[in-house]
Amino acid sequence: MRAILLLGGFGTRLRPLTNDTPKQMLPVCGRPMIEWVCEHLHRHGVDEIVLSLGYRAEAFTAAYPHGRIGQLAYQVAVEPGPRGTAGAVRFAAEASDITGTFLVLNGDVLTDLDVGALVSLHASSGAEATIALQPVADPSPYGLVVTDPSGRVLSFSEKPEPGWAPAALPRGGERPTISAGTYVLTSAVLDRIAPDRPVSIEREIFPQIVADGALAALVADTYWLDTGTPQQYLAANLDILAGRRGAARVIDGIAASSDGLHPDAQMRTSVIGRGCEIGAGAVVQRSVVGDGCRLAAGAIVIDSVLGAGAVVGAGATLCDYSVVGSGEQVAPGAVLRAQRQPPPEPVSDS
């Protein structure tokens, strides 16, 4: 099975981390996010991927110059300009001669979805396309999907307004389901996509397929995380420390290289990159500290993210999902407090 990974976005909500680095190349517990995605796909029978690229495409090819990411061979399709999610799929499929049935995934979603089960359902359903669904408490940031008991999609509403809900929403305590960003498509879907303008698969193509009664869905209540915000990116790292998925070199709740860490520093539930210097009395909690960062004596970093090479001056405080870009400096005694957001919805451990 071949898969197209959609990786062309600018990652604007993660700036300044993404000023020079594509979102999927940001490290999650020391490994680029894309490697976690590819490892998962390989375990579920995918043998080749197509990277649908736009922003900073060279970052991917420079990091993986031999045509493989882990166990997966890859091809590259670099869009000459924004084409929307559906336009990107058509462009990548044509550039790599994909025909028949294939997978499409949003490259910024981390999930334990059983991709093989999704492919099997598609094969038995006779549908033109089959999508994975994830139950959530609030569907408003995503795409609300309503199905009948057989799994046939009845409606697809991309990013509905908060509080809005169709009459067909689940009752009896069931959570509404959203599009989880993993699709099985056929060549017939490509024929629906206009070649000469940007096209959204969520807002245009899927509603067309629903209208024809040809969109199937698999509800999978599994680990699922959209990594698009600093809060969610931090959660991706901390979930690995908590043992919810994957594996990292964890000692007492910290993934770290021990060199450069002062014995009087206090660190808990955090990812500390290679070559960092953490000074006496510094505190790091529930945070990600990139490679080569320096925290002076008494610096406090809580619920925050530091890009590679960032410097935090003596006695400075960062909290509430503050983000410091690569190579940036925080002045001694400064206090950075980003707007606090509610914690991410708990992921499923099933």
Steps between C-alpha positions, in 0.01 A plus 500: 500500500622848411423811703507873437607712799371857490791710632471831320358725773679798653438396863404857590355413841837357604705807416774588580596128510397470135661821374775293340387142560195318360267383775551132423876538543465628857637246751268291714706346778814548293368364169344703218123469507495352149702200619229412755241520220703286260580239764129459568418465130772240450356289782166501319617383159584822317815449293539831316397859565472815295588822681265776384716803575485877478654705780872429552494184293880484504495433875360152437729402215807633686412299812434182300727521195491128415132475414389325817349607829558211735371187325296688239613605154369840400440716195453876503231716342566872552201719422587809293235691698223435754237266356288419807486156660327331205716678244809382687373142490437511125835664430690245712313205348570615145863583575562152642274301262269383777192314374245266651460516878734698723525666840510871581606631840542838663866498596449697822272243667643240738278198540490131583226438243487146360563601141465141383147484641412821314629356173312173558175683568543699183554184296180344634283812486512571128530869586677758289685621809525392863608728784608442859290669770601592854255569786559836672318720750507812279499460120509873421877521419474203264259340255178364651389173340167320551452140389219247486525166688668335200783755497381689194562873540183711511654844539841664507530849650848648501571706816142567618435795727532423874167381636360420154382145449277321248202306625680175417771544762544200732291487811527303821842631602679410177759752382475657156754379245743701291705427195828365637711595197556150358320403179488210255428639154448359153589648164136606462559760771781654295260548211285725721786742571531799268859526373511877452414649842543433873249237620418394856442131553307570821277782376446396139590143412374305800158673496470402132577138580255506792228629267564197277482261797856384438692606812559237770657546843669307778462630856822430690520621860877483525793728576463807278665840518502795263835668570414841356535720811775543762275334754441199275865478399595495867238230561654284225828498689352452845275215385810302410654574839176379660519173308186562296685413178846434363817494704758754610808491721320593820654529847273614783257654254770684304628426152842657505872488443659526844798714393473868593220459755591657834432266794298776669269544201146369543354320198178304478295357213699675231699437183854642516692504172861416431774739611284707733632693799260528795630722781481475878152540641335500157157336479363318195155338521271356230707668229706433189853644493665471159856399421771739614283718722648688798301575815685722745481465877151534640321495165149350511340328200155346555252377235711659227712420194854620418633464148855380440770734630266723699644683799305580819663755726549473875176516695279521192161326504311336212159343552150444356613357164763760422707427190856621439635456149831344404794718600285761673589648839287577804643780712596437863201548730248519215158340537337344192143382540310396190122502501394194697293248309289216639692171513467268200216255505626175657604251235371147498723230637289225347 
